[in-house]
Structure formats: C-alpha cells, structure tokens
Short mmCIF file of C-alpha atoms in Angstrom, two decimals:
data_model
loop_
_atom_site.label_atom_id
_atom_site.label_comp_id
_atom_site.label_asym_id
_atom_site.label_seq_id
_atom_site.Cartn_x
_atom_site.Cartn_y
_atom_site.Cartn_z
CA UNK A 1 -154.16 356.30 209.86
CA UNK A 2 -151.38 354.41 210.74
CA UNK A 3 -149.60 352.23 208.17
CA UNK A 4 -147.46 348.39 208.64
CA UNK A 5 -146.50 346.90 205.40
CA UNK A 6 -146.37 343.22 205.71
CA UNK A 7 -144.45 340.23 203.64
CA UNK A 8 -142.21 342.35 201.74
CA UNK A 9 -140.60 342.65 199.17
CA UNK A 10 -142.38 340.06 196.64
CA UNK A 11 -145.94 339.48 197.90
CA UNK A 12 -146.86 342.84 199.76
CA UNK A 13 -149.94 343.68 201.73
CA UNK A 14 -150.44 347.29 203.40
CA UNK A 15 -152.39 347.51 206.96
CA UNK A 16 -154.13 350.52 207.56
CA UNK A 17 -154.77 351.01 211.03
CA UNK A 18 -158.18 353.47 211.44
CA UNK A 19 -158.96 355.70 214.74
CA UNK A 20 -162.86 355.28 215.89
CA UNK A 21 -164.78 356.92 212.83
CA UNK A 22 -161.42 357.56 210.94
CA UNK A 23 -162.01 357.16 207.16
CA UNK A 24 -159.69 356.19 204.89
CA UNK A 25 -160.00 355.80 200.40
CA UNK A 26 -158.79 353.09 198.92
CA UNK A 27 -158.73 351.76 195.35
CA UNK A 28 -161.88 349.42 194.14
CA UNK A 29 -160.83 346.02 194.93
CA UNK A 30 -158.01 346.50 196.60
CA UNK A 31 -159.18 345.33 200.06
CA UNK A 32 -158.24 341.46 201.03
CA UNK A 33 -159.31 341.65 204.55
CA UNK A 34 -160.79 343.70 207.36
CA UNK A 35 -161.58 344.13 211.15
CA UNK A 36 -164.91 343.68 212.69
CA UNK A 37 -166.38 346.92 212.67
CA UNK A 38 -165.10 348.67 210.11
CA UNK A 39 -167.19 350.08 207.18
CA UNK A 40 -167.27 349.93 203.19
CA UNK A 41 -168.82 352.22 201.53
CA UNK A 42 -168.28 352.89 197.40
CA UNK A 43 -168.87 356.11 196.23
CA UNK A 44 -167.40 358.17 193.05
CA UNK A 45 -164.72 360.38 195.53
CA UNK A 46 -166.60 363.67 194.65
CA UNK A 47 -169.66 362.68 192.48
CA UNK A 48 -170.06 361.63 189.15
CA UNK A 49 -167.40 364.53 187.14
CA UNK A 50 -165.00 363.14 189.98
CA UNK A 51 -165.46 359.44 188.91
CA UNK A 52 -165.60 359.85 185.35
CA UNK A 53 -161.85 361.85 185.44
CA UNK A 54 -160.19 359.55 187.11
CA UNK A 55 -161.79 356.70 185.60
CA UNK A 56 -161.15 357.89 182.31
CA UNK A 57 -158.31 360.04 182.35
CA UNK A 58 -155.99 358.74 185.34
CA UNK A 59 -157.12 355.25 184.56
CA UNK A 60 -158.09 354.20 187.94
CA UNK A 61 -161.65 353.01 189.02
CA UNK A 62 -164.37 354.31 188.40
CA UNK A 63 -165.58 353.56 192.01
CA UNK A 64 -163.43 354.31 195.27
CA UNK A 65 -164.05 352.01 198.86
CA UNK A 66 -164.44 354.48 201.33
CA UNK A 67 -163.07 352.35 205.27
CA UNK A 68 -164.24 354.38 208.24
CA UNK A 69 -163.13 352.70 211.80
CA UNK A 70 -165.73 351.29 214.19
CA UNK A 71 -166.30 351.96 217.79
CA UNK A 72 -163.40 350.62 218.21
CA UNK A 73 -161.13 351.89 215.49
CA UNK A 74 -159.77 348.61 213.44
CA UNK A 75 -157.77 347.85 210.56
CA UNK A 76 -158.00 346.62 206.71
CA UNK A 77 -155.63 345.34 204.37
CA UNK A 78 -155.17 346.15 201.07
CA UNK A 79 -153.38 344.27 197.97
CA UNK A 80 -151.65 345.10 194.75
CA UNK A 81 -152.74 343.02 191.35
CA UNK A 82 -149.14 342.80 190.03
CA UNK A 83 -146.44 341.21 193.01
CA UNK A 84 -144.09 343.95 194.73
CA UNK A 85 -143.68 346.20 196.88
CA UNK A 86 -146.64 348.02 198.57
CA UNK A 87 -144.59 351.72 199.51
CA UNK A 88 -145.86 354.77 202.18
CA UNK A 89 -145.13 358.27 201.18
CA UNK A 90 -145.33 360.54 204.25
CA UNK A 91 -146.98 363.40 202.70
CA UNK A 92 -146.23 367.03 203.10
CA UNK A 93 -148.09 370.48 201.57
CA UNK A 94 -145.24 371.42 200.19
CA UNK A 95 -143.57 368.14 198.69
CA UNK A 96 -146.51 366.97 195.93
CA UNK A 97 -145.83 364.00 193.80
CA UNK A 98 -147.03 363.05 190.83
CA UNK A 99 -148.22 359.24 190.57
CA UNK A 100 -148.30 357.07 187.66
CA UNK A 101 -151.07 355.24 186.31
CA UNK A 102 -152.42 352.13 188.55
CA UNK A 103 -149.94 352.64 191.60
CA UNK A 104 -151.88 354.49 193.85
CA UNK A 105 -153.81 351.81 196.78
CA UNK A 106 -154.92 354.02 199.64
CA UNK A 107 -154.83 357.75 201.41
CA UNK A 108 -155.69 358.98 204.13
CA UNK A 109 -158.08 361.82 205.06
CA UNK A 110 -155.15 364.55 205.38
CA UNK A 111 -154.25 363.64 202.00
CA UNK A 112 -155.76 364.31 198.58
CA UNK A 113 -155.46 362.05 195.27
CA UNK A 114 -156.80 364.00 192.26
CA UNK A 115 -156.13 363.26 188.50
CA UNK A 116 -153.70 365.76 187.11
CA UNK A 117 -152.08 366.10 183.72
CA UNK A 118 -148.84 364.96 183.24
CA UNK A 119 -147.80 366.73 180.03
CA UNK A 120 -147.89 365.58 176.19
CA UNK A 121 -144.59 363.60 177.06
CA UNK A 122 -146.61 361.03 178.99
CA UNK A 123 -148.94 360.90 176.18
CA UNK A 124 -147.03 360.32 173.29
CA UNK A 125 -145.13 357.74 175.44
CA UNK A 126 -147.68 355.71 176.07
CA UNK A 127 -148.27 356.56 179.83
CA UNK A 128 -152.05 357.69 178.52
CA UNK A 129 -150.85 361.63 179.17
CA UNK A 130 -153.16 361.37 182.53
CA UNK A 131 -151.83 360.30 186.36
CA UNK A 132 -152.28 361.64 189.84
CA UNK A 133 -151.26 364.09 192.09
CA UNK A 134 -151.12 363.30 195.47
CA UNK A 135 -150.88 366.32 198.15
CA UNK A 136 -152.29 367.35 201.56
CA UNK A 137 -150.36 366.17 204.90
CA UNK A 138 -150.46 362.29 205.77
CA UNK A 139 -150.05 358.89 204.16
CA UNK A 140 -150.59 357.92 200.60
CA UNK A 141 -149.87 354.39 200.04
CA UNK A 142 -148.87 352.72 196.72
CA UNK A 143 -147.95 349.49 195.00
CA UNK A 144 -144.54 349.09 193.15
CA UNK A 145 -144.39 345.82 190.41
CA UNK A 146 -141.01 344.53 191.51
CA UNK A 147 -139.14 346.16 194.31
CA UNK A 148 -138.86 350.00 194.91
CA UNK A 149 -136.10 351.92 193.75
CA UNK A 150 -135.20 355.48 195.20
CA UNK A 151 -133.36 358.44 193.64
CA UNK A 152 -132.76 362.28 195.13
CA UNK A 153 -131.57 364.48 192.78
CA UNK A 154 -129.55 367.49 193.46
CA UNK A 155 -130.74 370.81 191.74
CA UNK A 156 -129.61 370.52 188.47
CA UNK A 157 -128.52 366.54 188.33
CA UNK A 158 -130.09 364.49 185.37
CA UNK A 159 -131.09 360.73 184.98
CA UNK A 160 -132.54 358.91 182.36
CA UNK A 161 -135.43 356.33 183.29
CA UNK A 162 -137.45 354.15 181.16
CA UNK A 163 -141.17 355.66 181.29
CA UNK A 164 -142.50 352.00 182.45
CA UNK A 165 -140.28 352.15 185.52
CA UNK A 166 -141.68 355.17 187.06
CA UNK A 167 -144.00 355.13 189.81
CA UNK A 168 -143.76 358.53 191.27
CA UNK A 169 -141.87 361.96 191.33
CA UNK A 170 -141.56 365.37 193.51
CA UNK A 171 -143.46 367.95 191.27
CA UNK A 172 -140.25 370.33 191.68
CA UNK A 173 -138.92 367.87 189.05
CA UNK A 174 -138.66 369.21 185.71
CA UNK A 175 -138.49 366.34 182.70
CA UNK A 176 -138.84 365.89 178.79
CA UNK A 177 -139.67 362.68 177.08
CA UNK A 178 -137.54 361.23 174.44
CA UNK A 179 -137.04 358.09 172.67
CA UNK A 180 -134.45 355.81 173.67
CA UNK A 181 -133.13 355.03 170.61
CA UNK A 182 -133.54 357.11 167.35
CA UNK A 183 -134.90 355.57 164.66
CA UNK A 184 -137.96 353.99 165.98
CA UNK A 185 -141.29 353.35 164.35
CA UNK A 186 -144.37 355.06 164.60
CA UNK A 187 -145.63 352.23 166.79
CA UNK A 188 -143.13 352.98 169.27
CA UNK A 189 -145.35 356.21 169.67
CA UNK A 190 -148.13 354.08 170.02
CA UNK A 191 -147.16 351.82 173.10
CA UNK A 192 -144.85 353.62 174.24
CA UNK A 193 -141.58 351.43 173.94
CA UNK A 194 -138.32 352.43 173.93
CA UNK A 195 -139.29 355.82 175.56
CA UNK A 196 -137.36 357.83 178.57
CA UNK A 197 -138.09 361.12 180.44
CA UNK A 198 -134.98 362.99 181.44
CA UNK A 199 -135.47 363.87 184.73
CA UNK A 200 -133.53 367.47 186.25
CA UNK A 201 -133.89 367.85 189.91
CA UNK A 202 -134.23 368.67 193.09
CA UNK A 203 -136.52 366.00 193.81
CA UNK A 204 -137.03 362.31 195.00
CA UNK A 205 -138.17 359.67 192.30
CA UNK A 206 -139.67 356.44 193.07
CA UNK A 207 -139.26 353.39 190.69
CA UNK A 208 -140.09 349.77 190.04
CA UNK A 209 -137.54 347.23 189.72
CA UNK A 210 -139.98 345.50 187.05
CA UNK A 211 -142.35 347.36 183.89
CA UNK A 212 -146.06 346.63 183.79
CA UNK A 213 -145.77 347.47 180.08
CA UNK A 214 -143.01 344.79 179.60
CA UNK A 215 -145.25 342.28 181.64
CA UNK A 216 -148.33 343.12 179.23
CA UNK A 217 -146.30 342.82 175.61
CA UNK A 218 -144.47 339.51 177.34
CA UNK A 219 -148.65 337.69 177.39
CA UNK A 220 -149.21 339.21 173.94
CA UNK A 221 -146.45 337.39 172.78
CA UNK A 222 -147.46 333.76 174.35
CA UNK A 223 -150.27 334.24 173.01
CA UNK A 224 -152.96 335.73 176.10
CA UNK A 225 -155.91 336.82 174.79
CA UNK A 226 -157.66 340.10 176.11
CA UNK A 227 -160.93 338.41 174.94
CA UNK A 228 -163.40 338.68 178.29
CA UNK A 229 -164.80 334.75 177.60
CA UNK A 230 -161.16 333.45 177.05
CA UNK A 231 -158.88 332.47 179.96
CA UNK A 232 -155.49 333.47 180.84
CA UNK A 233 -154.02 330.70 182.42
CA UNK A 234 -155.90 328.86 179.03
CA UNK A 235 -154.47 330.51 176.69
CA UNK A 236 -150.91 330.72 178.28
CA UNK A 237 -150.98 326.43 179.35
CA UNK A 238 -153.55 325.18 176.81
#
C-alpha cells in the first residue's frame, strides 16, 4: 500500500494506493471514494470477540471495510469526521505506538491495529482507559483534529500535554496522569478536563493542534442535543 495525502492541512483526505489483490482495513465509514475494481467487504477484523473489543473498549466500530485491489490494483480514499490533518506512520516491529481513541483511519496488511489498555490514567481522565496499539511493518494511517504536532524526547526529557491533544505515542514512553490544576471537582474525573499525562522519553509523540473533547463540551454549551430525532445544525441555528 502506498499512501498520498491530499488537501492538507484543514480538509484532509488519505489515498491508498492497492497492488492487484492487495487488501487493506479501514475504519467503517471512512471511505469517500474508490477505483473501479476495488472491493468492500465488512467484517468484525477477527470475528465477533474481535469486534466487540474494539467496539466497546477502544471505541472504534464495531464493523471494519476490508479494500482488496482489482485486476488492476486501484486506489480508495478515506476521510476523517472532525477537519485536520490525515498523518502516515511508517511502521516498524520494534517502534509500537499507542493510538488514541477515534484517530486510527486505515492499515495496511504488514501492520496490525489491536485494542490495548492504556493504563488507569487514561481512565480516570476521561480517555475511556481503552486505545490501540498499532505494530507490524508498514503504514498505519490516522486523522489529527487540527494540524499535527511532533515531539522526540530524549531518554529522560519530560513534557506535559493536555490528555485531549494526544493522538499517539512510542510505547518506550513512560507517563502518569495528573490533574492540571489541584483543586478540581469530582466531575473533572468524570470528563476528563483539566487532565495531563507527563510524558518521560525516548520516544516520538504525535498531537493535535485542536481537542475533540473541547469541540464536544463547546455544542453542549450552545445548546446541541445528543437526542438521535433532534438536529445539530437545528439546535445550534434554530
């Protein structure tokens, strides 16, 4: 699989370029557009256990699209929900990351994408204590809300980063969770704001520029209802 990221940095799309027969997984309803020839198929990514952890513990689909090239090879491109940039990690056995929540778009067949725990940390800060871990030798390719931010950390140097800004880090990262501020309510435990991890390297960390948990509390506020019948643009206009 070879990768072109188009219309960065605000409105990203990823093309994934598939050999004849080549398969490829992407998230559920992440595809906007495909080549003649190439095949969907949805499956569960390793039966029913397989869908049921990462539906319910990573928080991704139930369902993954399965793209195989044609005859021909082909390509299909796939979309983020939130506007940013769509990133490639060039994957290596012994570089694993761990992914947050809702970043991860598509991998490629050298690569593997498996819910993993990511400590009582990401629990108690509202991160849902679940993400991925993505390994193997290849391509992974995720979305970033906002534009990607990159840090490489010397063994032994520290940073402090909001827990809605992370998208991924090297597992030879060590972290702890914290509150930003002391003094915060118990609710703070409960969404997860004003938390930080302390990251200590060596390692790379990915972030976004912009925090999907900021984005959700900013619609609670005007008002958006997470009522199925109701309607966003409704409830934010009308």
């Amino acid at each position: 699989m070879q990768t072109q990221i188009r219309h960065n940095p605000a409105f990203a799309a990823a093309r994934l370029y598939l050999a004849p027969g080549e398969p490829a997984r992407i998230e559920s309803g992440a595809m906007m557009a495909h080549s003649a020839g190439v095949q969907l198929a949805a499956n569960t990514g390793g039966g029913l256990m397989a869908g049921l952890k990462r539906s319910i513990l990573s928080g991704e689909s139930f369902f993954v699209t399965t793209a195989t090239g044609g005859p021909q090879g082909g390509w299909i491109d796939v979309t983020s929900v939130l506007p940013g940039d769509i990133i490639t990690l060039e994957m290596s056995p012994d570089r694993p990351y761990f992914v947050t929540r809702g970043c991860w778009l598509a991998n490629d067949h050298g690569t593997e994408v498996t819910p993993k725990w990511g400590g009582m940390a990401n629990l108690f800060g509202g991160e849902g204590g679940f993400g991925l871990q993505a390994s193997g030798r290849g391509q992974v390719v995720l979305s970033v809300y906002g534009a990607l931010d990159v840090m490489d950390l010397a063994p032994g140097e520290q940073v402090t980063v909001d827990t809605g800004h992370v998208v991924a880090y090297e597992l030879s990262i060590s972290f702890r969770m914290r509150r930003a501020v002391a003094g915060r309510t118990i609710q703070s435990v409960k969404t997860g704001e004003g938390f930080v991890f302390d990251f200590t390297g060596p390692g790379r960390i990915l972030l976004q520029t912009r925090n999907p948990d900021a984005l959700q509390a900013w619609l609670r506020s005007a008002g958006v209802s997470e009522n199925p019948g109701g309607s966003t643009l409704g409830n934010l206009f009308g």
